[in-house]
N, CA, C and O atoms as a DFTB+ gen file, in Angstrom:
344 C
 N C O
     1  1     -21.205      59.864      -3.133
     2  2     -19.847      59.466      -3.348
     3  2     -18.984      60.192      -2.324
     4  3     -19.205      61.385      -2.112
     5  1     -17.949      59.505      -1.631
     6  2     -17.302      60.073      -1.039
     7  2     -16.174      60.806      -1.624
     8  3     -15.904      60.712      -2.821
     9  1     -15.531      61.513      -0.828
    10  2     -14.373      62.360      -1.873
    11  2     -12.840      61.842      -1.248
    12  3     -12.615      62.267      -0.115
    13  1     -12.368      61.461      -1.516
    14  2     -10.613      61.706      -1.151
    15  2      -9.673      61.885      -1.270
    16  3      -9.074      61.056      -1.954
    17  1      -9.166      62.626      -0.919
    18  2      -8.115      63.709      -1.519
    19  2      -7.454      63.425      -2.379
    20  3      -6.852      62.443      -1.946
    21  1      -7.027      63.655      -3.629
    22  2      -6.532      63.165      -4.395
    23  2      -5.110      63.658      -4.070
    24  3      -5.289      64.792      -3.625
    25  1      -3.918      63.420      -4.062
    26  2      -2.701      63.611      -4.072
    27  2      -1.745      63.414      -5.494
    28  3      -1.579      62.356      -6.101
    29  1      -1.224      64.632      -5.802
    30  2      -0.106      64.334      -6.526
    31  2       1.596      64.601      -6.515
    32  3       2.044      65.723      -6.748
    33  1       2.298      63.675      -6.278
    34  2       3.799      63.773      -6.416
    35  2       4.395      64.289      -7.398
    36  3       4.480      63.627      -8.432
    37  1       5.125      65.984      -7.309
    38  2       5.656      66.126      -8.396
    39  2       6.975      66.474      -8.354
    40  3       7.459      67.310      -7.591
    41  1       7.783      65.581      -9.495
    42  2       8.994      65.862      -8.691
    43  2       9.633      66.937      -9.970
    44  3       9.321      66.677     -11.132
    45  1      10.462      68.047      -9.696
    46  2      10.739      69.271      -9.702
    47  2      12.012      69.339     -10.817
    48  3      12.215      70.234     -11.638
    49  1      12.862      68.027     -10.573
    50  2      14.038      67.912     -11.351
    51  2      15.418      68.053     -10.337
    52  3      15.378      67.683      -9.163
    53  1      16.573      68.609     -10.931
    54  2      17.303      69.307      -9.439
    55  2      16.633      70.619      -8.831
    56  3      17.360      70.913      -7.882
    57  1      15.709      71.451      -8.906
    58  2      15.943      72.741      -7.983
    59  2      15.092      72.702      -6.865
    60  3      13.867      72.604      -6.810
    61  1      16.110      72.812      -5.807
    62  2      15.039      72.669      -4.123
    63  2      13.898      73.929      -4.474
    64  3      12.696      74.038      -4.233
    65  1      14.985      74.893      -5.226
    66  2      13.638      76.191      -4.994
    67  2      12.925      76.304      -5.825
    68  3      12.608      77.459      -6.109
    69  1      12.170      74.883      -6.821
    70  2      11.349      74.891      -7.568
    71  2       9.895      75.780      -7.232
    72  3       9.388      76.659      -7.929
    73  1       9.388      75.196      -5.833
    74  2       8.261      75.577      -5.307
    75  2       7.919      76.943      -5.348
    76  3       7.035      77.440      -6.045
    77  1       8.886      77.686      -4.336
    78  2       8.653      78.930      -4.448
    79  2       8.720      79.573      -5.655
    80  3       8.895      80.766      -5.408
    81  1       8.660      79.348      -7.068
    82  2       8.959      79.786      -8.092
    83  2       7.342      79.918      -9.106
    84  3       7.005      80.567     -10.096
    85  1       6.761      79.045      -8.318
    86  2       5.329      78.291      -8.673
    87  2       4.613      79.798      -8.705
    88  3       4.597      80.669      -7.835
    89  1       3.913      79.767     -10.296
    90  2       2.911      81.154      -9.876
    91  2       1.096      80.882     -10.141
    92  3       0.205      81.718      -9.992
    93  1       1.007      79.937     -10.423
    94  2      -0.229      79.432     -10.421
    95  2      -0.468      77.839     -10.852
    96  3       0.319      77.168     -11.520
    97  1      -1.475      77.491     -10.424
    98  2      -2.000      75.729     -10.275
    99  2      -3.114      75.948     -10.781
   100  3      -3.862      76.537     -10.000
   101  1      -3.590      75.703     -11.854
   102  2      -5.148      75.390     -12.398
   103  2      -5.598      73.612     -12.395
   104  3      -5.117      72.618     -11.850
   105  1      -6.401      73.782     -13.024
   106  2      -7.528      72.558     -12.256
   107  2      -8.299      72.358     -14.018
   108  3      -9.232      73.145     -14.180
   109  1      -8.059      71.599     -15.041
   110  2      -8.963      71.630     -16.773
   111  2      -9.506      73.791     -16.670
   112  3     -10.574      74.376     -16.848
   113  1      -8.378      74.170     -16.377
   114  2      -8.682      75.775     -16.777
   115  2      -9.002      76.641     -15.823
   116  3      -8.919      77.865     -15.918
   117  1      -9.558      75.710     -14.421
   118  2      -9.302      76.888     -12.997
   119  2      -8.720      77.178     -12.748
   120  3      -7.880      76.299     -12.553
   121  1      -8.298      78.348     -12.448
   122  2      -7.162      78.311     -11.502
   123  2      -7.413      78.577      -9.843
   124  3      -8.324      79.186      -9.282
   125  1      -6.219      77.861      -9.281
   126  2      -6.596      77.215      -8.226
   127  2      -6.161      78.208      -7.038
   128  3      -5.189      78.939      -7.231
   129  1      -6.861      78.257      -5.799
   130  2      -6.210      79.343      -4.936
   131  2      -5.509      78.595      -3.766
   132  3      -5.808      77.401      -3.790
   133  1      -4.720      78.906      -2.810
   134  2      -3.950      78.267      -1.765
   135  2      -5.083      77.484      -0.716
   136  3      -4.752      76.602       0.076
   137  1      -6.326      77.941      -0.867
   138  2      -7.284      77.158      -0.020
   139  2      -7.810      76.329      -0.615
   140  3      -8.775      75.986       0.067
   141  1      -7.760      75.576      -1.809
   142  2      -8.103      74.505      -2.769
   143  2      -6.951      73.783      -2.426
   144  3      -6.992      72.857      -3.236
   145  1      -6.060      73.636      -1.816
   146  2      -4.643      72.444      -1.974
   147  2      -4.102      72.760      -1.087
   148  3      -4.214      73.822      -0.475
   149  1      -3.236      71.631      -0.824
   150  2      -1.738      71.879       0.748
   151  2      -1.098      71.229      -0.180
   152  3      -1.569      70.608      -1.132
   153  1       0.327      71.436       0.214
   154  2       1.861      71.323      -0.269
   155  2       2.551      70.647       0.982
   156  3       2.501      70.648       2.212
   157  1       3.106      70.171       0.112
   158  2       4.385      69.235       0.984
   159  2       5.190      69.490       0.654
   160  3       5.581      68.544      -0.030
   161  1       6.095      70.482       0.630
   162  2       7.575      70.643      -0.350
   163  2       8.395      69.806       0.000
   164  3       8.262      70.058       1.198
   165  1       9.136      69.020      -0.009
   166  2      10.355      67.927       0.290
   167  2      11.210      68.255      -0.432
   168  3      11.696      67.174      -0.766
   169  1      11.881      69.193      -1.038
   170  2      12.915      69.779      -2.092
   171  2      12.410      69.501      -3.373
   172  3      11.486      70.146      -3.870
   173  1      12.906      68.687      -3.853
   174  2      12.747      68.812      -5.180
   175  2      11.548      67.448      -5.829
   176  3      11.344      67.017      -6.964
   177  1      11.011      67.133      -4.586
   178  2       9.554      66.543      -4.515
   179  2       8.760      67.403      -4.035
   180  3       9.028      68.269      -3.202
   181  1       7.557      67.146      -4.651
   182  2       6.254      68.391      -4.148
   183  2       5.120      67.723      -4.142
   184  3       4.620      67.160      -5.115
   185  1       4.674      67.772      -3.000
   186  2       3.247      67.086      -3.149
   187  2       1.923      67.386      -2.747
   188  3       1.548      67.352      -1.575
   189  1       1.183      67.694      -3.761
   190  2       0.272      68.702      -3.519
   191  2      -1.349      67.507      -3.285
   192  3      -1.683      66.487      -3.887
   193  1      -1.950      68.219      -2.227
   194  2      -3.591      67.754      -2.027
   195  2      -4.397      68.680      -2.225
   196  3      -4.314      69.853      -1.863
   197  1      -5.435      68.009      -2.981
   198  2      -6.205      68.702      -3.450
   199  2      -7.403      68.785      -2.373
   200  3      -7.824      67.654      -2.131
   201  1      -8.077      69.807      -1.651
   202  2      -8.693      69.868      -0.619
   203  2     -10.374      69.894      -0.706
   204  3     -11.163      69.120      -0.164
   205  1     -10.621      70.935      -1.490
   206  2     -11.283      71.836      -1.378
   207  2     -12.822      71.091      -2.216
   208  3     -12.726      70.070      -2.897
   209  1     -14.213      71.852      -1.988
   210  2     -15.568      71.126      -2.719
   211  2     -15.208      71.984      -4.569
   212  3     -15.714      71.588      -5.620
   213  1     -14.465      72.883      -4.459
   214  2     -14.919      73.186      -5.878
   215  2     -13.645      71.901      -6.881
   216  3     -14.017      71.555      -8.002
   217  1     -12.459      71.419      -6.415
   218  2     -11.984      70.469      -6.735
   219  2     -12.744      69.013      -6.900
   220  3     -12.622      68.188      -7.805
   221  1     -13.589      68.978      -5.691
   222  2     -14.276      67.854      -5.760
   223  2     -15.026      67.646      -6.597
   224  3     -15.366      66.546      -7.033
   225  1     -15.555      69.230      -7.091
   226  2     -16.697      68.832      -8.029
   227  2     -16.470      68.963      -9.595
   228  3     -17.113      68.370     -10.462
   229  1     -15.320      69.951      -9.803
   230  2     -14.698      68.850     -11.001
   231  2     -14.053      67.881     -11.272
   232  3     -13.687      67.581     -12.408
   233  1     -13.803      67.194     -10.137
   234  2     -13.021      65.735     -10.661
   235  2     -14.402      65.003     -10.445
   236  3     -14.418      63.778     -10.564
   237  1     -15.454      65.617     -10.163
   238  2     -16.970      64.206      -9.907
   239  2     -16.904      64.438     -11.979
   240  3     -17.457      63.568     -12.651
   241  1     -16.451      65.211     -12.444
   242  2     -17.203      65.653     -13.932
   243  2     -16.265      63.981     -14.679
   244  3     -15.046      63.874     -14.539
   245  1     -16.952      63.066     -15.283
   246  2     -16.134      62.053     -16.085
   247  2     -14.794      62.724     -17.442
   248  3     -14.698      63.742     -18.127
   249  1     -14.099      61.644     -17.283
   250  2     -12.899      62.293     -18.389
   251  2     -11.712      62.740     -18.014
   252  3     -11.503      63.021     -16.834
   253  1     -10.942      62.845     -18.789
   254  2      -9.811      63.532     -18.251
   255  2      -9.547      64.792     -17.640
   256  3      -9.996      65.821     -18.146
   257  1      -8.761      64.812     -16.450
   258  2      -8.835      66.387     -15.991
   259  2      -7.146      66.639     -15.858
   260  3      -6.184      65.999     -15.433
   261  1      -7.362      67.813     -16.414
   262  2      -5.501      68.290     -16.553
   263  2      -5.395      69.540     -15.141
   264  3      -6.131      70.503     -14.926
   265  1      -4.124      69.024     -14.325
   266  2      -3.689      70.064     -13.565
   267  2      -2.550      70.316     -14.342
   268  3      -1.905      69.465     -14.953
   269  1      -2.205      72.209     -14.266
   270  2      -1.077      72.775     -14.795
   271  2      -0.712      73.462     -13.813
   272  3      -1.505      74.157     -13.179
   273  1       0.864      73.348     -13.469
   274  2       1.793      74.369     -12.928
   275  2       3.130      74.904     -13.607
   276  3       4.225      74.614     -14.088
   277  1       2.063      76.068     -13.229
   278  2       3.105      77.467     -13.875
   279  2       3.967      78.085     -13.217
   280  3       3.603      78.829     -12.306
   281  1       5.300      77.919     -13.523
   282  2       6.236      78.381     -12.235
   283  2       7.501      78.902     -12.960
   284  3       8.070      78.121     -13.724
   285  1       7.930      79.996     -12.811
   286  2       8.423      81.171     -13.183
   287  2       9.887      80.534     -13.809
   288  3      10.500      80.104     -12.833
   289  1      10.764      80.283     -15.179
   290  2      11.634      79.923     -15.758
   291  2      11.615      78.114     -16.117
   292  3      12.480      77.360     -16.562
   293  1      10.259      77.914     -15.700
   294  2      10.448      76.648     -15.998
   295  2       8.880      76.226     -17.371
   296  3       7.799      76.693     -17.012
   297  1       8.868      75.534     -18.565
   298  2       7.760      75.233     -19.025
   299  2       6.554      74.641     -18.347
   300  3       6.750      74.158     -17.232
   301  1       5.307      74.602     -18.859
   302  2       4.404      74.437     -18.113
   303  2       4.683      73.367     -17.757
   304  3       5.413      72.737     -18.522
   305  1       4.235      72.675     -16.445
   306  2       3.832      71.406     -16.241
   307  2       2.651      70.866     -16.353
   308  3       1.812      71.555     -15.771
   309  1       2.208      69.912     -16.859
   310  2       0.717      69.119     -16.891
   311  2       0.624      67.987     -16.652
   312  3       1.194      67.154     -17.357
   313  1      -0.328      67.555     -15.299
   314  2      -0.918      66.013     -15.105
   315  2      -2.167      65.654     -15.371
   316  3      -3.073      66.287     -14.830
   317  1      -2.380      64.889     -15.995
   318  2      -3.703      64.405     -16.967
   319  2      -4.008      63.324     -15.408
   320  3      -3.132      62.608     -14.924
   321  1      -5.337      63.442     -14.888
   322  2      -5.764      62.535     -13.616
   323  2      -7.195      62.513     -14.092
   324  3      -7.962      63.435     -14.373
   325  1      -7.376      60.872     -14.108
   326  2      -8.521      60.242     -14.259
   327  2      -9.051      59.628     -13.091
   328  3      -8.520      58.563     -12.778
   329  1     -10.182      60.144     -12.210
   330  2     -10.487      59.660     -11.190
   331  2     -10.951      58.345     -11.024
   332  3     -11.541      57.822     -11.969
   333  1     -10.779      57.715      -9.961
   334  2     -11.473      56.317      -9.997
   335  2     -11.863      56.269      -8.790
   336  3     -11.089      56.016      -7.867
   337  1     -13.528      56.584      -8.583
   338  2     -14.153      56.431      -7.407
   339  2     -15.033      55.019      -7.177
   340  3     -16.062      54.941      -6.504
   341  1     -14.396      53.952      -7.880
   342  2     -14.789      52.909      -7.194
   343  2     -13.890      52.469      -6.097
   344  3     -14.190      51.495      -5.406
Protein backbone atom coordinates (compact mmCIF):
# COMPACT_ATOMS: atom_id res chain seq x y z
CA UNK A 1 0.00 0.00 0.00
CA UNK A 2 1.17 3.21 -0.71
CA UNK A 3 1.10 5.97 1.91
CA UNK A 4 -0.03 9.65 1.41
CA UNK A 5 0.18 12.12 3.47
CA UNK A 6 -2.68 12.61 5.09
CA UNK A 7 -3.41 16.36 5.68
CA UNK A 8 -5.50 18.09 8.12
CA UNK A 9 -7.05 21.72 8.09
CA UNK A 10 -7.53 23.12 11.37
CA UNK A 11 -8.98 26.12 11.76
CA UNK A 12 -8.07 27.85 15.21
CA UNK A 13 -11.16 30.24 15.63
CA UNK A 14 -9.99 34.10 15.86
CA UNK A 15 -6.34 33.72 17.37
CA UNK A 16 -3.40 34.11 14.73
CA UNK A 17 -1.30 32.94 17.80
CA UNK A 18 -3.19 29.80 18.18
CA UNK A 19 -0.17 27.72 16.88
CA UNK A 20 2.44 28.78 18.92
CA UNK A 21 0.35 28.00 21.94
CA UNK A 22 0.17 24.22 20.74
CA UNK A 23 1.94 21.91 23.39
CA UNK A 24 1.48 18.58 22.05
CA UNK A 25 -0.21 16.51 18.93
CA UNK A 26 -0.89 12.83 19.65
CA UNK A 27 -1.83 10.29 17.13
CA UNK A 28 -5.11 7.37 19.14
CA UNK A 29 -2.55 8.14 22.32
CA UNK A 30 1.00 8.92 20.67
CA UNK A 31 2.26 11.59 21.05
CA UNK A 32 3.66 13.04 18.19
CA UNK A 33 7.19 14.73 17.75
CA UNK A 34 7.98 17.74 15.18
CA UNK A 35 9.56 15.04 12.81
CA UNK A 36 6.21 13.06 12.46
CA UNK A 37 4.33 16.31 10.81
CA UNK A 38 4.92 19.84 8.99
CA UNK A 39 2.69 22.82 9.65
CA UNK A 40 1.41 25.34 7.57
CA UNK A 41 0.35 28.07 9.88
CA UNK A 42 -1.84 30.55 7.74
CA UNK A 43 -3.15 32.41 10.98
CA UNK A 44 -5.87 31.14 12.21
CA UNK A 45 -5.82 28.08 9.67
CA UNK A 46 -3.31 25.33 10.44
CA UNK A 47 -2.47 22.67 8.45
CA UNK A 48 -0.73 19.96 9.55
CA UNK A 49 0.95 16.70 7.41
CA UNK A 50 1.41 13.90 8.72
CA UNK A 51 4.94 12.63 7.50
CA UNK A 52 6.51 10.20 9.16
CA UNK A 53 6.51 5.65 8.96
CA UNK A 54 5.41 5.50 12.63
CA UNK A 55 2.13 7.64 11.47
CA UNK A 56 1.88 5.48 8.58
CA UNK A 57 1.71 2.60 10.48
CA UNK A 58 -1.00 3.51 12.64
CA UNK A 59 -3.30 4.81 10.26
CA UNK A 60 -2.47 1.16 8.14
CA UNK A 61 -4.28 -0.18 11.79
CA UNK A 62 -8.43 -0.32 10.56
CA UNK A 63 -10.93 2.00 12.61
CA UNK A 64 -11.04 5.10 13.84
CA UNK A 65 -7.96 7.10 14.68
CA UNK A 66 -8.21 10.28 16.88
CA UNK A 67 -5.58 13.16 16.54
CA UNK A 68 -5.55 15.55 19.70
CA UNK A 69 -4.16 19.04 20.06
CA UNK A 70 -3.26 20.35 23.17
CA UNK A 71 -2.55 23.93 23.20
CA UNK A 72 -2.14 26.02 26.18
CA UNK A 73 -5.77 28.04 27.27
CA UNK A 74 -7.65 26.45 24.80
CA UNK A 75 -9.79 22.77 25.34
CA UNK A 76 -8.58 19.82 23.74
CA UNK A 77 -9.03 19.52 20.18
CA UNK A 78 -9.93 16.10 18.48
CA UNK A 79 -10.14 14.76 14.78
CA UNK A 80 -11.57 11.35 14.42
CA UNK A 81 -9.76 10.27 10.60
CA UNK A 82 -10.78 7.19 8.94
CA UNK A 83 -8.38 6.27 6.30
CA UNK A 84 -9.36 5.32 2.88
CA UNK A 85 -6.62 3.66 0.98
CA UNK A 86 -8.51 2.69 -1.90
Amino acid sequence: MSFNTPTINYFSGNDPEYFSKITSISLDGIVLTESDYTVDDRGIEVFFSFTSKKVEGQLDKEGIHTITIKATGYEDATVNVVPDWS
